[in-house]
Amino acid sequence: MGKRSKVIEKEEVVVRFSGDSGDGMQLTGTLFSYTSAIFGNDISTFPDYPSEIRAPQGTISGVSGFQIHFGHSEVFTPGDYCDVLVAMNPAALKANAKWMKPGGTIILDVDSCDEKNLKKAGYETNDPIIEGKLGDYHIVKAPITTLTKESLKDMGLDNKSILRSKNMYALGLVYWLFDRPLTHTQDYIKKKFAKNPLVVEANLKVLDDGYNYGGIIQAMTPSYHIHPADIKKGKYRNLSGNVAVAWGFLAAAEKSKLKLFLGSYPITPATEILQELSARKDLGVKVFQAEDEIAGICTAIGASFTGNLAITTTSGPGLALKGEAIGLAIIAELPLVVVNVQRGGPSTGLPTKTEQSDLMQALYGRNGESPAIVIAASSPTNCFDYAFYAAKIAVEHMTPVILLTDGFLANGTQPWRLPNLEEWPDIEVPYADENDEDWHPYKRDAVKLARYWATPGTKGMNHRIGGLEKDEHTGAVSHDALNHQNMVELREEKIKRVAKFVPELEVIGEEDADILVVGWGGTFGHLYTAVDELDHEGHKFALAHFNYINPLPVNTYDVLKKYKKIVVCELNLGQFANYLLMNFPDLEYLRFNKVQGQPFTVVELKEHFKSLLEE
Amino acid sequence: MSEQCQLKYTDFKSDQSVKWCPGCGDHAVLNSVQKAMANLGYSKEEVAVISGIGCSSRFPYYMDTYGFHTIHGRGSAIASGVKVANPDLKVWQITGDGDALAIGGNHFIHTIRRNIDLNVILFNNQIYGLTKGQYSPTSKRGFISKTSPFGTVEAPFRPGELCIGARGQFFARCIDKDLKHSVKMMEEAAGHEGTSIVEVLQNCVIYNDKTHNAITDKAHSADRTIKLEHGEPMLYGKDQNKGLLLDGLNVKTVTIGENGVTLDDILVHDAHCEDITLHLKLADMEYPDYPVALGVIRSVKGPVYDQCVERQLEEVQEISKIKSFNDLIHSGDVWDVE
């Protein structure tokens, strides 16, 4: 590696790979993020892809992107604006140019800028740089297609396979830009295409040539230097929110010694949880890919009845279909975790985009008085934690738990420090005592009010449960008026008591803050970064971020009432703010809402928070 | 499993009083199932009876076994979960023509397609009873009911055709009040590995009384139904002198001794035949054109879903290096931060 002509030292950098949805941008981004993580940077990633598998080539609607934020210190979001954009065609440039930081670097495959593609992307002239007013950026006009063809001309590959390797050329070039080793990606290529030595050879060569091209053009191109972050010692791996959810359940199954059962139906953006657990037959997981969302939850309820740790996974429209069955699990008092990876709604809405608009549905979207525990994860890796706790609470309290994540958490990745399960709390299964002569199916624990669990196959405990109201003493069907009132109140109280078993709400930031920022679920990274940056700039902000929604932490009111101004930020039209207002009507809540299918940006949050100081 | 504790059929009765209307066909089916379970030597704890919603779906409450009265139409999905989660259980699903074929139609066909080892007892009374008398998906075209005061304008499902069309491997039919034959059908269904559907022609004494009478009435039953038995010639009639034979691609009713027909011409029932053609024709026979087929119409062997799931788990566990959660998280791309 020769001496570099211009090196930009940075604390953190955001890179976005962008191209046609068939250009392999997701893989390119993933490989780059792995290399950065192994190098020792803290990272956060987010893919942004269209819901069509192959949208029309060359158009803006077909642009697929993958963004990586990595740095010398901790990073909590995939970043708002890019330092480096790799645009494989004019549409990618057009779609992403507005997300560039001033002075950033744009690598453009100039070979793709022919008249046809420029027109498809909506450019009117043949110079997208001038037309897009991008003169202030470092533009690397790289003829990536030509160079890839040149690189592979003697390999005997067909044209299609050659063009498919373009992404590796671009990746090589970006590795040069950040002075990163190629080893991890080389290993990946060797393993992935092991059966096809020619493809291995071709990809390795293109990757290498892309890297060397950086050296050739270095006079025109700055390179970046980002030091490793100071991260807690341990073993790490990259983990996405969806895989984290799946693994949280595996951990809970092992801790509780229950068999894990998933009943589910594929739905974006929740499908990866189903896929991940389908692959875990080695750990004894039974996965039932059902004929629809309803059968997904119903098979899980059947499995729960037999004594399994039962899960169903879905996204918004699927939760709507599962509503009646959740009510059954509530009245039958069976443990169940329902994962809702939220996406843009209503109806089919924006299937691949993120939103937090299913909160009210999770809390109230059922017939009758049917309280459910609602928990929300707030980072890709803590999806593991909250899946574990959702399972623990469901089993220990014998009732359904709805776990909310979202498209942003589900597809985002972060490095995850491998946990030692021995340090995690036990899960105590409230089995019915086989020697209890006084046992009946609705006999319950006095503290938690959880019904004891007698599972089919156990001698002497055969019993019937169901969706009809039950006598509070015997568990037999009862239409008695007062009994119904008692049972409705009992089920409500049972959920309320869960508050005693969940952690108190913590406040991050300045004790005597002028404004308390309130959030829940997947917005944590952006809210935290905004508050942290404002505090470093000398302002006084604090953040209260909720993971336990129903029941709320016991100290919620005491925390909220301390602050003069509360601003509730969420990716919907104010559902959590309304929920807080309903619970604590004497407090005032400002709202900051966004429903664009995209996460907040730190920039817009900071601007808004600062404007609140002036009011 | 339980030879040492052979239970009587009354042992399967729960302490709940049975609340079906006096004279309802459901009482007889309950008895048939309990008798079959006693004959099969079941223990109480190994049985799970799962139902959806409807008159017949109250069934689990009357069984002193494990039971789950669930939600409308979803019985087979819940029963599927029960059986897959614990294949050691004997899982019986109780359902009706509305529960299984209207709101639960999707689950019904997919359960059959998967061939999960469930015994499904389908009470077909061609009416919605619990909601007090609306037509059902098996009500005959033109049927007058509260929601079809001028007659229905839709074709009914034939449960046997639907079952076989969904690649069903076991289909039997019986009449509620014919206890002896019903018990036998329950036992046959229980003995079959995979999804078995038993359609019970059941009478709703209040809203659709005598709906099956044309064929179940004692005076005519022998001439208007045919009890199929595997390996036996397809004979029926009071004198057992009528039979079925194949005329081209059609089944034809004949009388032995007439037009030169002899016993040798009569079809012999092969319930184990993989090909569905004749089974479908038998299942679809309707009075007055044909006698209605009773008995085990189809019973063929095939891969059973819950058994396949267990086998696949064992196979993967045998070869996988991942034996625990800890193995899993340490597999693949892991790096050290020092």
Short mmCIF file of N, CA and C in Angstrom, two decimals, chain A residues 34 37-38 184 231-238 247 250-251 254 261 280-292 294-295 298-299 301-303 305-306 308 324-325 328 332 334 384 415-416 418-419 421 455-459 461-468 470 476-477, chain B residues 5 14-16 44-48 50 58 60-61 63-72 74 77-78 80-87 89 106-108 110-111 113-114 116 305 309-310 312-313 316-317 320 322-326 328-338:
data_model
loop_
_atom_site.label_atom_id
_atom_site.label_comp_id
_atom_site.label_asym_id
_atom_site.label_seq_id
_atom_site.Cartn_x
_atom_site.Cartn_y
_atom_site.Cartn_z
N TYR A 34 -19.40 -6.06 7.81
CA TYR A 34 -18.66 -7.09 8.56
C TYR A 34 -17.20 -6.72 8.69
N ALA A 37 -16.76 -4.01 11.19
CA ALA A 37 -16.97 -4.46 12.57
C ALA A 37 -15.76 -5.26 13.05
N ILE A 38 -15.26 -6.13 12.18
CA ILE A 38 -14.10 -6.94 12.58
C ILE A 38 -12.88 -6.06 12.77
N HIS A 184 -11.78 -10.70 5.01
CA HIS A 184 -13.08 -11.26 5.35
C HIS A 184 -13.91 -11.52 4.10
N ILE A 231 -14.46 -0.45 22.48
CA ILE A 231 -15.62 -1.30 22.72
C ILE A 231 -15.31 -2.29 23.83
N LYS A 232 -16.34 -2.61 24.61
CA LYS A 232 -16.18 -3.58 25.70
C LYS A 232 -15.60 -4.89 25.17
N LYS A 233 -14.65 -5.43 25.93
CA LYS A 233 -13.99 -6.67 25.51
C LYS A 233 -14.99 -7.83 25.40
N GLY A 234 -14.69 -8.71 24.52
CA GLY A 234 -15.54 -9.91 24.42
C GLY A 234 -15.60 -10.42 23.00
N LYS A 235 -16.41 -11.44 22.82
CA LYS A 235 -16.63 -11.96 21.48
C LYS A 235 -17.86 -11.28 20.89
N TYR A 236 -17.78 -10.94 19.64
CA TYR A 236 -18.87 -10.20 18.98
C TYR A 236 -19.28 -10.88 17.68
N ARG A 237 -20.50 -10.57 17.26
CA ARG A 237 -20.92 -10.90 15.91
C ARG A 237 -21.94 -9.85 15.48
N ASN A 238 -22.18 -9.77 14.21
CA ASN A 238 -23.20 -8.85 13.72
C ASN A 238 -24.56 -9.50 13.86
N TRP A 247 -33.29 -15.53 18.15
CA TRP A 247 -32.33 -16.06 19.12
C TRP A 247 -32.75 -15.82 20.56
N LEU A 250 -34.82 -18.67 21.38
CA LEU A 250 -34.01 -19.88 21.59
C LEU A 250 -33.41 -19.87 23.00
N ALA A 251 -32.94 -18.69 23.40
CA ALA A 251 -32.36 -18.56 24.73
C ALA A 251 -33.43 -18.83 25.79
N GLU A 254 -34.20 -22.48 26.11
CA GLU A 254 -33.17 -23.23 26.84
C GLU A 254 -33.25 -22.94 28.34
N PHE A 261 -41.90 -23.61 19.85
CA PHE A 261 -42.79 -23.83 18.70
C PHE A 261 -43.12 -22.49 18.08
N ARG A 280 -33.40 -23.89 12.62
CA ARG A 280 -32.88 -24.30 13.93
C ARG A 280 -33.47 -25.63 14.40
N LYS A 281 -33.60 -26.56 13.48
CA LYS A 281 -34.04 -27.90 13.86
C LYS A 281 -32.99 -28.55 14.76
N ASP A 282 -31.72 -28.11 14.57
CA ASP A 282 -30.66 -28.66 15.42
C ASP A 282 -30.94 -28.39 16.89
N LEU A 283 -31.64 -27.30 17.18
CA LEU A 283 -31.97 -27.00 18.58
C LEU A 283 -33.40 -27.44 18.92
N GLY A 284 -33.97 -28.26 18.06
CA GLY A 284 -35.26 -28.86 18.37
C GLY A 284 -36.47 -27.96 18.16
N VAL A 285 -36.30 -26.87 17.42
CA VAL A 285 -37.42 -25.94 17.23
C VAL A 285 -38.41 -26.53 16.23
N LYS A 286 -39.67 -26.51 16.59
CA LYS A 286 -40.70 -26.92 15.65
C LYS A 286 -41.29 -25.67 15.02
N VAL A 287 -41.23 -25.61 13.70
CA VAL A 287 -41.77 -24.45 13.00
C VAL A 287 -42.88 -24.92 12.07
N PHE A 288 -44.00 -24.26 12.18
CA PHE A 288 -45.16 -24.62 11.37
C PHE A 288 -45.46 -23.45 10.45
N GLN A 289 -45.13 -23.59 9.17
CA GLN A 289 -45.51 -22.53 8.22
C GLN A 289 -46.97 -22.76 7.85
N ALA A 290 -47.81 -21.92 8.40
CA ALA A 290 -49.25 -22.14 8.32
C ALA A 290 -49.82 -21.63 7.00
N GLU A 291 -51.11 -21.93 6.78
CA GLU A 291 -51.77 -21.51 5.55
C GLU A 291 -52.18 -20.03 5.59
N ASP A 292 -52.21 -19.46 6.76
CA ASP A 292 -52.51 -18.03 6.87
C ASP A 292 -52.12 -17.55 8.26
N ILE A 294 -53.95 -16.53 10.66
CA ILE A 294 -54.80 -17.04 11.73
C ILE A 294 -54.33 -18.43 12.15
N ALA A 295 -54.04 -19.27 11.17
CA ALA A 295 -53.54 -20.60 11.49
C ALA A 295 -52.17 -20.51 12.14
N CYS A 298 -52.99 -19.84 15.68
CA CYS A 298 -53.78 -20.93 16.26
C CYS A 298 -52.93 -22.18 16.49
N THR A 299 -52.04 -22.50 15.58
CA THR A 299 -51.17 -23.65 15.83
C THR A 299 -50.30 -23.35 17.06
N ILE A 301 -51.14 -21.50 19.61
CA ILE A 301 -51.99 -21.65 20.80
C ILE A 301 -52.17 -23.14 21.12
N GLY A 302 -52.33 -23.95 20.09
CA GLY A 302 -52.42 -25.40 20.31
C GLY A 302 -51.15 -25.93 20.97
N ALA A 303 -50.01 -25.45 20.49
CA ALA A 303 -48.72 -25.89 21.06
C ALA A 303 -48.58 -25.41 22.49
N PHE A 305 -51.03 -24.92 24.56
CA PHE A 305 -51.93 -25.79 25.35
C PHE A 305 -51.21 -27.07 25.77
N THR A 306 -50.34 -27.58 24.89
CA THR A 306 -49.64 -28.82 25.23
C THR A 306 -48.39 -28.58 26.07
N ASN A 308 -45.75 -26.11 25.26
CA ASN A 308 -44.57 -25.57 24.58
C ASN A 308 -44.44 -24.07 24.82
N GLU A 324 -58.59 -12.13 17.12
CA GLU A 324 -59.54 -13.00 17.81
C GLU A 324 -58.82 -14.09 18.59
N ALA A 325 -57.78 -14.64 17.96
CA ALA A 325 -57.05 -15.74 18.60
C ALA A 325 -56.25 -15.25 19.82
N LEU A 328 -58.49 -15.43 22.57
CA LEU A 328 -58.63 -16.80 23.08
C LEU A 328 -57.51 -17.12 24.07
N ALA A 332 -58.20 -18.08 27.83
CA ALA A 332 -57.77 -19.43 28.21
C ALA A 332 -56.55 -19.38 29.13
N LEU A 334 -53.25 -18.79 28.48
CA LEU A 334 -52.13 -19.58 27.98
C LEU A 334 -51.00 -18.64 27.57
N PHE A 384 -33.05 -9.12 20.97
CA PHE A 384 -32.75 -10.37 21.67
C PHE A 384 -33.27 -10.31 23.10
N PRO A 415 -23.15 -4.71 16.00
CA PRO A 415 -22.33 -5.75 16.62
C PRO A 415 -22.97 -6.14 17.95
N TRP A 416 -22.95 -7.41 18.24
CA TRP A 416 -23.62 -7.92 19.44
C TRP A 416 -22.60 -8.70 20.26
N LEU A 418 -21.54 -11.41 22.57
CA LEU A 418 -22.18 -12.70 22.83
C LEU A 418 -22.48 -12.86 24.31
N PRO A 419 -23.72 -13.19 24.64
CA PRO A 419 -24.10 -13.29 26.05
C PRO A 419 -23.71 -14.64 26.65
N LEU A 421 -25.41 -17.22 28.81
CA LEU A 421 -26.78 -17.49 29.28
C LEU A 421 -26.87 -17.74 30.78
N THR A 455 -50.46 -29.77 31.66
CA THR A 455 -50.38 -30.02 30.22
C THR A 455 -50.89 -31.41 29.87
N PRO A 456 -51.55 -31.53 28.70
CA PRO A 456 -52.09 -32.83 28.27
C PRO A 456 -51.02 -33.92 28.32
N GLY A 457 -51.43 -35.08 28.75
CA GLY A 457 -50.49 -36.18 28.94
C GLY A 457 -50.22 -36.42 30.42
N THR A 458 -50.51 -35.39 31.24
CA THR A 458 -50.29 -35.54 32.68
C THR A 458 -51.47 -36.29 33.29
N LYS A 459 -51.17 -37.35 33.99
CA LYS A 459 -52.22 -38.19 34.56
C LYS A 459 -52.95 -37.46 35.68
N MET A 461 -54.88 -34.90 35.63
CA MET A 461 -55.13 -33.46 35.56
C MET A 461 -55.91 -33.08 34.32
N ASN A 462 -56.54 -34.08 33.69
CA ASN A 462 -57.29 -33.77 32.48
C ASN A 462 -58.37 -32.75 32.80
N HIS A 463 -58.51 -31.79 31.90
CA HIS A 463 -59.44 -30.68 32.12
C HIS A 463 -59.77 -30.05 30.78
N ARG A 464 -60.76 -29.18 30.78
CA ARG A 464 -61.18 -28.51 29.57
C ARG A 464 -61.03 -27.01 29.76
N ILE A 465 -60.49 -26.35 28.75
CA ILE A 465 -60.49 -24.89 28.76
C ILE A 465 -61.10 -24.42 27.44
N GLY A 466 -61.27 -23.12 27.31
CA GLY A 466 -61.86 -22.65 26.06
C GLY A 466 -62.18 -21.17 26.09
N GLY A 467 -62.80 -20.73 25.02
CA GLY A 467 -63.07 -19.31 24.83
C GLY A 467 -64.31 -18.80 25.55
N LEU A 468 -65.09 -19.69 26.13
CA LEU A 468 -66.26 -19.24 26.90
C LEU A 468 -65.80 -18.80 28.29
N LYS A 470 -65.28 -18.55 32.14
CA LYS A 470 -65.13 -19.66 33.07
C LYS A 470 -65.46 -19.24 34.50
N ALA A 476 -65.24 -24.26 35.19
CA ALA A 476 -66.32 -24.73 34.31
C ALA A 476 -66.93 -23.53 33.58
N VAL A 477 -67.61 -23.80 32.47
CA VAL A 477 -68.25 -22.72 31.72
C VAL A 477 -69.26 -22.01 32.63
N CYS B 5 -55.27 -50.38 32.40
CA CYS B 5 -56.36 -49.61 32.98
C CYS B 5 -57.48 -49.44 31.97
N SER B 14 -67.68 -36.49 31.27
CA SER B 14 -67.26 -35.50 32.27
C SER B 14 -68.41 -35.24 33.23
N ASP B 15 -68.16 -34.43 34.24
CA ASP B 15 -69.20 -34.15 35.23
C ASP B 15 -70.17 -33.05 34.75
N GLN B 16 -69.97 -32.55 33.57
CA GLN B 16 -70.84 -31.48 33.07
C GLN B 16 -72.13 -32.09 32.47
N LYS B 44 -57.38 -41.51 29.79
CA LYS B 44 -57.96 -40.16 29.72
C LYS B 44 -56.91 -39.11 29.39
N GLU B 45 -55.71 -39.29 29.96
CA GLU B 45 -54.72 -38.21 29.85
C GLU B 45 -54.05 -38.14 28.48
N GLU B 46 -54.20 -39.20 27.69
CA GLU B 46 -53.52 -39.16 26.39
C GLU B 46 -54.43 -38.58 25.29
N VAL B 47 -55.64 -38.20 25.67
CA VAL B 47 -56.59 -37.71 24.67
C VAL B 47 -56.77 -36.20 24.78
N ALA B 48 -56.71 -35.52 23.64
CA ALA B 48 -57.05 -34.10 23.58
C ALA B 48 -58.16 -33.93 22.55
N ILE B 50 -60.37 -31.29 20.57
CA ILE B 50 -60.29 -29.87 20.20
C ILE B 50 -61.49 -29.54 19.33
N ARG B 58 -69.32 -27.92 21.44
CA ARG B 58 -69.35 -27.99 22.91
C ARG B 58 -68.85 -29.36 23.41
N PRO B 60 -66.05 -31.04 23.71
CA PRO B 60 -64.96 -31.29 24.67
C PRO B 60 -65.40 -31.18 26.13
N TYR B 61 -66.38 -30.29 26.40
CA TYR B 61 -66.81 -30.12 27.80
C TYR B 61 -67.43 -31.39 28.37
N MET B 63 -66.39 -34.44 27.68
CA MET B 63 -65.42 -35.53 27.67
C MET B 63 -64.50 -35.39 28.87
N ASP B 64 -64.32 -36.47 29.61
CA ASP B 64 -63.39 -36.40 30.74
C ASP B 64 -61.97 -36.72 30.26
N THR B 65 -61.50 -35.89 29.36
CA THR B 65 -60.15 -36.00 28.81
C THR B 65 -59.59 -34.59 28.84
N TYR B 66 -58.45 -34.35 28.20
CA TYR B 66 -58.04 -32.97 27.97
C TYR B 66 -58.89 -32.42 26.83
N GLY B 67 -59.26 -31.15 26.93
CA GLY B 67 -60.12 -30.59 25.90
C GLY B 67 -59.91 -29.09 25.75
N PHE B 68 -60.18 -28.62 24.55
CA PHE B 68 -60.00 -27.19 24.28
C PHE B 68 -61.09 -26.76 23.29
N HIS B 69 -61.98 -25.93 23.80
CA HIS B 69 -63.08 -25.36 23.00
C HIS B 69 -62.57 -24.01 22.50
N THR B 70 -62.30 -23.89 21.21
CA THR B 70 -61.53 -22.73 20.76
C THR B 70 -62.40 -21.69 20.05
N ILE B 71 -61.98 -21.24 18.89
CA ILE B 71 -62.73 -20.19 18.19
C ILE B 71 -63.23 -20.70 16.85
N HIS B 72 -64.15 -19.95 16.28
CA HIS B 72 -64.91 -20.44 15.14
C HIS B 72 -64.01 -20.73 13.93
N ARG B 74 -61.34 -22.45 13.62
CA ARG B 74 -59.90 -22.62 13.77
C ARG B 74 -59.51 -23.91 14.48
N ALA B 77 -56.64 -25.82 12.98
CA ALA B 77 -55.32 -25.18 13.15
C ALA B 77 -54.82 -25.42 14.57
N ILE B 78 -55.70 -25.28 15.55
CA ILE B 78 -55.28 -25.48 16.93
C ILE B 78 -54.95 -26.96 17.18
N SER B 80 -53.89 -28.99 15.00
CA SER B 80 -52.62 -29.24 14.32
C SER B 80 -51.45 -28.87 15.23
N GLY B 81 -51.58 -27.71 15.88
CA GLY B 81 -50.53 -27.29 16.81
C GLY B 81 -50.36 -28.27 17.95
N VAL B 82 -51.48 -28.75 18.48
CA VAL B 82 -51.44 -29.71 19.59
C VAL B 82 -50.71 -30.98 19.16
N LYS B 83 -51.10 -31.51 18.01
CA LYS B 83 -50.54 -32.79 17.57
C LYS B 83 -49.06 -32.67 17.22
N VAL B 84 -48.69 -31.57 16.53
CA VAL B 84 -47.29 -31.41 16.14
C VAL B 84 -46.43 -31.17 17.37
N ALA B 85 -46.97 -30.41 18.32
CA ALA B 85 -46.19 -30.13 19.54
C ALA B 85 -46.03 -31.39 20.38
N ASN B 86 -47.07 -32.21 20.44
CA ASN B 86 -46.98 -33.44 21.23
C ASN B 86 -47.62 -34.61 20.48
N PRO B 87 -46.83 -35.27 19.62
CA PRO B 87 -47.39 -36.35 18.78
C PRO B 87 -47.85 -37.57 19.57
N LEU B 89 -50.01 -37.52 21.85
CA LEU B 89 -51.43 -37.37 22.19
C LEU B 89 -52.32 -37.93 21.08
N ASN B 106 -60.42 -23.01 4.92
CA ASN B 106 -58.99 -22.97 4.57
C ASN B 106 -58.18 -23.91 5.46
N HIS B 107 -58.46 -23.87 6.76
CA HIS B 107 -57.71 -24.74 7.67
C HIS B 107 -58.04 -26.20 7.42
N PHE B 108 -59.31 -26.44 7.10
CA PHE B 108 -59.77 -27.82 6.86
C PHE B 108 -58.97 -28.44 5.71
N HIS B 110 -56.15 -27.47 4.32
CA HIS B 110 -54.69 -27.52 4.51
C HIS B 110 -54.28 -28.58 5.53
N THR B 111 -55.12 -28.80 6.53
CA THR B 111 -54.83 -29.87 7.49
C THR B 111 -54.84 -31.21 6.76
N ARG B 113 -54.39 -31.71 3.52
CA ARG B 113 -53.26 -31.73 2.59
C ARG B 113 -51.97 -32.13 3.32
N ARG B 114 -51.78 -31.60 4.52
CA ARG B 114 -50.55 -31.92 5.26
C ARG B 114 -50.57 -33.34 5.80
N ILE B 116 -51.87 -34.40 8.82
CA ILE B 116 -51.53 -34.44 10.24
C ILE B 116 -52.41 -35.50 10.90
N TYR B 305 -47.50 -35.84 8.52
CA TYR B 305 -46.79 -34.59 8.81
C TYR B 305 -46.06 -34.60 10.16
N VAL B 309 -42.05 -34.37 10.85
CA VAL B 309 -41.41 -33.29 11.62
C VAL B 309 -40.44 -33.89 12.63
N GLU B 310 -40.89 -34.92 13.35
CA GLU B 310 -40.03 -35.55 14.36
C GLU B 310 -38.78 -36.15 13.71
N GLN B 312 -37.37 -35.36 10.88
CA GLN B 312 -36.45 -34.34 10.37
C GLN B 312 -35.63 -33.72 11.52
N LEU B 313 -36.29 -33.50 12.64
CA LEU B 313 -35.57 -32.96 13.81
C LEU B 313 -34.44 -33.91 14.19
N VAL B 316 -31.55 -33.87 11.59
CA VAL B 316 -30.70 -32.67 11.64
C VAL B 316 -29.86 -32.68 12.91
N GLN B 317 -30.48 -33.08 14.02
CA GLN B 317 -29.76 -33.07 15.29
C GLN B 317 -28.61 -34.07 15.28
N SER B 320 -25.86 -32.14 13.04
CA SER B 320 -25.47 -30.75 13.28
C SER B 320 -24.44 -30.65 14.41
N ILE B 322 -24.25 -27.91 16.03
CA ILE B 322 -24.86 -26.98 16.99
C ILE B 322 -25.80 -27.76 17.91
N LYS B 323 -25.41 -27.86 19.17
CA LYS B 323 -26.19 -28.64 20.14
C LYS B 323 -26.85 -27.76 21.18
N SER B 324 -26.44 -26.50 21.24
CA SER B 324 -26.99 -25.62 22.27
C SER B 324 -26.99 -24.19 21.75
N PHE B 325 -27.66 -23.34 22.49
CA PHE B 325 -27.68 -21.91 22.16
C PHE B 325 -26.26 -21.36 22.07
N ASN B 326 -25.43 -21.79 23.01
CA ASN B 326 -24.05 -21.31 23.03
C ASN B 326 -23.28 -21.71 21.77
N LEU B 328 -24.59 -22.16 18.91
CA LEU B 328 -25.15 -21.38 17.81
C LEU B 328 -24.50 -20.00 17.72
N ILE B 329 -24.45 -19.31 18.86
CA ILE B 329 -23.98 -17.93 18.78
C ILE B 329 -22.48 -17.86 18.50
N HIS B 330 -21.77 -18.93 18.79
CA HIS B 330 -20.33 -18.94 18.49
C HIS B 330 -20.03 -19.46 17.09
N SER B 331 -21.05 -19.88 16.36
CA SER B 331 -20.82 -20.39 15.00
C SER B 331 -20.80 -19.21 14.03
N GLY B 332 -20.10 -19.35 12.93
CA GLY B 332 -20.10 -18.31 11.90
C GLY B 332 -19.15 -17.17 12.21
N ASP B 333 -19.51 -15.98 11.74
CA ASP B 333 -18.61 -14.82 11.80
C ASP B 333 -18.58 -14.20 13.19
N VAL B 334 -17.63 -14.62 13.99
CA VAL B 334 -17.48 -14.07 15.34
C VAL B 334 -16.07 -13.49 15.44
N TRP B 335 -15.96 -12.33 16.07
CA TRP B 335 -14.62 -11.75 16.25
C TRP B 335 -14.41 -11.33 17.70
N ASP B 336 -13.14 -11.20 18.04
CA ASP B 336 -12.77 -10.83 19.40
C ASP B 336 -12.47 -9.35 19.50
N VAL B 337 -12.94 -8.73 20.54
CA VAL B 337 -12.50 -7.36 20.85
C VAL B 337 -11.68 -7.47 22.12
N GLU B 338 -10.42 -7.05 22.03
CA GLU B 338 -9.53 -7.21 23.19
C GLU B 338 -9.17 -5.87 23.81
#
